[in-house]
PDB file of C-alpha atoms in Angstrom:
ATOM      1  CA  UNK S   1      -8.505   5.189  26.653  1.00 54.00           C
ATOM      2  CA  UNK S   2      -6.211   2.511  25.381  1.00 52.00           C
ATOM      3  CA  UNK S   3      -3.833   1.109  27.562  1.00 57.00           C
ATOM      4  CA  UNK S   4       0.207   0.171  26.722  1.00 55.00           C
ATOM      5  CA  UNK S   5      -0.837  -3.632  26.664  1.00 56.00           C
ATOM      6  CA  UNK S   6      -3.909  -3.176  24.246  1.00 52.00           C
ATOM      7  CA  UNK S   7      -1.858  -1.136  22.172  1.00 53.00           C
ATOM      8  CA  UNK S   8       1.139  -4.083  21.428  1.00 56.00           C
ATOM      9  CA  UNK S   9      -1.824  -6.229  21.040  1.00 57.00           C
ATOM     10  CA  UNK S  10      -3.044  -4.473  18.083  1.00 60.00           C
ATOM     11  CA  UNK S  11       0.655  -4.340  16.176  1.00 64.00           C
ATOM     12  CA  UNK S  12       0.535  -7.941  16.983  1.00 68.00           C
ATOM     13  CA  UNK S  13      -1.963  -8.852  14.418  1.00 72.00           C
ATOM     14  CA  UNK S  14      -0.245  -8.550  11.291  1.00 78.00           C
ATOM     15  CA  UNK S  15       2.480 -10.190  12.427  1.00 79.00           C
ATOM     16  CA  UNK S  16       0.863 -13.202  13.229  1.00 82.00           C
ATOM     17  CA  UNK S  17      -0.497 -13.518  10.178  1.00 81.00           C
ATOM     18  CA  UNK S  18       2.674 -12.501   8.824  1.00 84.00           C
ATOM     19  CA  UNK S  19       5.180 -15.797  10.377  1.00 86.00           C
ATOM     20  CA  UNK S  20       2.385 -17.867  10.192  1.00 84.00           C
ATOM     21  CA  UNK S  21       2.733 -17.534   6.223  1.00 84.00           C
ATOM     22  CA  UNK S  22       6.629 -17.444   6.627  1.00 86.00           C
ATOM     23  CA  UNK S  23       6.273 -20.750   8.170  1.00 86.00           C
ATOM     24  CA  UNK S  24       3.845 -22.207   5.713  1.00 83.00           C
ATOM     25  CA  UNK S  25       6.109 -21.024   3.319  1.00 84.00           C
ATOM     26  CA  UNK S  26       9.176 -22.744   4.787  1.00 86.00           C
ATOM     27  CA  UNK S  27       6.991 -26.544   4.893  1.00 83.00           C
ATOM     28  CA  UNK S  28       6.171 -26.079   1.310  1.00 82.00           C
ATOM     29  CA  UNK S  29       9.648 -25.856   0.554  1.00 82.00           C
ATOM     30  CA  UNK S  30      11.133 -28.289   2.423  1.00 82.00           C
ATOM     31  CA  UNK S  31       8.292 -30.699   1.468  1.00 78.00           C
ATOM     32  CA  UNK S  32       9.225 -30.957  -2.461  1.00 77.00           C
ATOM     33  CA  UNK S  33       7.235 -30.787  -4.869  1.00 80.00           C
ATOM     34  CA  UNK S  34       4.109 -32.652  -3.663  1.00 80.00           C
ATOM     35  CA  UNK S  35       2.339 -29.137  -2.544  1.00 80.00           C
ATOM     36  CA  UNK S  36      -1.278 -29.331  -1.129  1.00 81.00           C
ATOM     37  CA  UNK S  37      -2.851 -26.907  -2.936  1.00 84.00           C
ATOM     38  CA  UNK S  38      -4.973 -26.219   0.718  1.00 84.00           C
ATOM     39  CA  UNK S  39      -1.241 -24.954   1.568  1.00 82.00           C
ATOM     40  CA  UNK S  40      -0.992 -22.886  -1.072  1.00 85.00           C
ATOM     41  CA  UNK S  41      -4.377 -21.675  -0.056  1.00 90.00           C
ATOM     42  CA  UNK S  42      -3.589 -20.667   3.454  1.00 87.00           C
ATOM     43  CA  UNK S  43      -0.309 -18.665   2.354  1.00 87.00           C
ATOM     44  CA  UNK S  44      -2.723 -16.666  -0.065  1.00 90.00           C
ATOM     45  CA  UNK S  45      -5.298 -16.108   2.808  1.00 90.00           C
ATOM     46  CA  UNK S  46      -2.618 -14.789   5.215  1.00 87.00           C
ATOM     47  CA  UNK S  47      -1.198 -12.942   2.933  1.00 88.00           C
ATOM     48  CA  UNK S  48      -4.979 -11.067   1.931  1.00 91.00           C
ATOM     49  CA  UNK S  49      -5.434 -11.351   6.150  1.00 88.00           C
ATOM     50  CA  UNK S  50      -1.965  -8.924   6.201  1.00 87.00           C
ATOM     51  CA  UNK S  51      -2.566  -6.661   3.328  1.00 89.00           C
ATOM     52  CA  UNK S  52      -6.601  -5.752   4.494  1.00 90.00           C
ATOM     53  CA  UNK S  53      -5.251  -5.832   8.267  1.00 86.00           C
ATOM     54  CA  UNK S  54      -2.531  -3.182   7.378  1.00 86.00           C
ATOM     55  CA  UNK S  55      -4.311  -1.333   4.806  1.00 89.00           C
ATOM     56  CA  UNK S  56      -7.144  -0.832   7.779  1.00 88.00           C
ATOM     57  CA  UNK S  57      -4.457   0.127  10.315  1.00 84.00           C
ATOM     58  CA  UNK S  58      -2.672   2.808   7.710  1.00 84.00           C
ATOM     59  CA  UNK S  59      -6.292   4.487   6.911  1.00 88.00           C
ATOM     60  CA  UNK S  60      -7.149   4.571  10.980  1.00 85.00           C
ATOM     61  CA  UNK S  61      -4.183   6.465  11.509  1.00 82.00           C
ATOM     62  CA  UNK S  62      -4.297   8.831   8.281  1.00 85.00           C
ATOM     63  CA  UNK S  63      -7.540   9.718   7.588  1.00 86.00           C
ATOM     64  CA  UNK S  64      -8.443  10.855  11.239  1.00 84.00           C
ATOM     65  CA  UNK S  65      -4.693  13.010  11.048  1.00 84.00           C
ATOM     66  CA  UNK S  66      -6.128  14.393   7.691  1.00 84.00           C
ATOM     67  CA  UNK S  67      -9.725  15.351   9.277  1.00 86.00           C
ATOM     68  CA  UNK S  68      -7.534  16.798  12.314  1.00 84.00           C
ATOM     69  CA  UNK S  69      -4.884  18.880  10.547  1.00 84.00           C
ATOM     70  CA  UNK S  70      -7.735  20.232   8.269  1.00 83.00           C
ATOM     71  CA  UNK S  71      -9.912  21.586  10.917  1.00 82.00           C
ATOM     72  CA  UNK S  72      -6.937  23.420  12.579  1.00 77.00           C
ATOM     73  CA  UNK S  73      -5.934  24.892   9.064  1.00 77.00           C
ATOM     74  CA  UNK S  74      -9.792  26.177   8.642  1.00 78.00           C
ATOM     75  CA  UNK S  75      -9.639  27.171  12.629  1.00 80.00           C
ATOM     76  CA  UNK S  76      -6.451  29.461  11.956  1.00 79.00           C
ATOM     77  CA  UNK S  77      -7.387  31.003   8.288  1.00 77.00           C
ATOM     78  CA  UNK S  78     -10.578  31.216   9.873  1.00 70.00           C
ATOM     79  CA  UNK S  79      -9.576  33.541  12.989  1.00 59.00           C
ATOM     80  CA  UNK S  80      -7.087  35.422  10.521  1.00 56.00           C
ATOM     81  CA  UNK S  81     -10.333  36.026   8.690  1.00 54.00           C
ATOM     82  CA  UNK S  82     -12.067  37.417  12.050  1.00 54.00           C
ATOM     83  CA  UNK S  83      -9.035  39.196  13.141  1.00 51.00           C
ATOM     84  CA  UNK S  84      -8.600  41.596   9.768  1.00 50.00           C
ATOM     85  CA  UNK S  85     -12.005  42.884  10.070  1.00 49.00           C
ATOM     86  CA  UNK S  86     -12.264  43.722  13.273  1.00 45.00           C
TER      87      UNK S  86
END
């Protein structure tokens, strides 16, 4: 069972990622135009890092509600089913 502190934890993630590019973002600007291109490098990595972390997080929480709501949609039609017959 999770617990309250693992759960923040987890929403945590992307959001690291996520000011940690803000930030990176903000140096390149105020640096001019002399950009590493390793800086422009770690912006796109956190910014694959958020999209893949998110994407995983959204399909974790769907697909298991899908799988759930369709076996209480065959559990119902199916005792309907049972129920006329009998």
């Amino acid at each position: 069972m999770l617990t309250i502190r693992e759960i923040r934890m987890v929403s945590l993630i992307p959001g690291i990622f996520m000011f940690q590019t803000a930030a990176d973002a903000l140096s390149i600007i105020n640096s001019g135009p002399g950009i590493p291109v390793s800086d422009l490098y770690e912006i796109a990595s956190n910014v694959v890092k958020v999209s893949v972390t998110l994407r995983a997080m959204a399909t974790g929480l769907i697909v298991p509600k899908m799988l759930f709501d369709g076996w209480l949609l065959l559990s119902k039609n199916g005792d309907r089913r049972h129920g006329a017959h009998s």
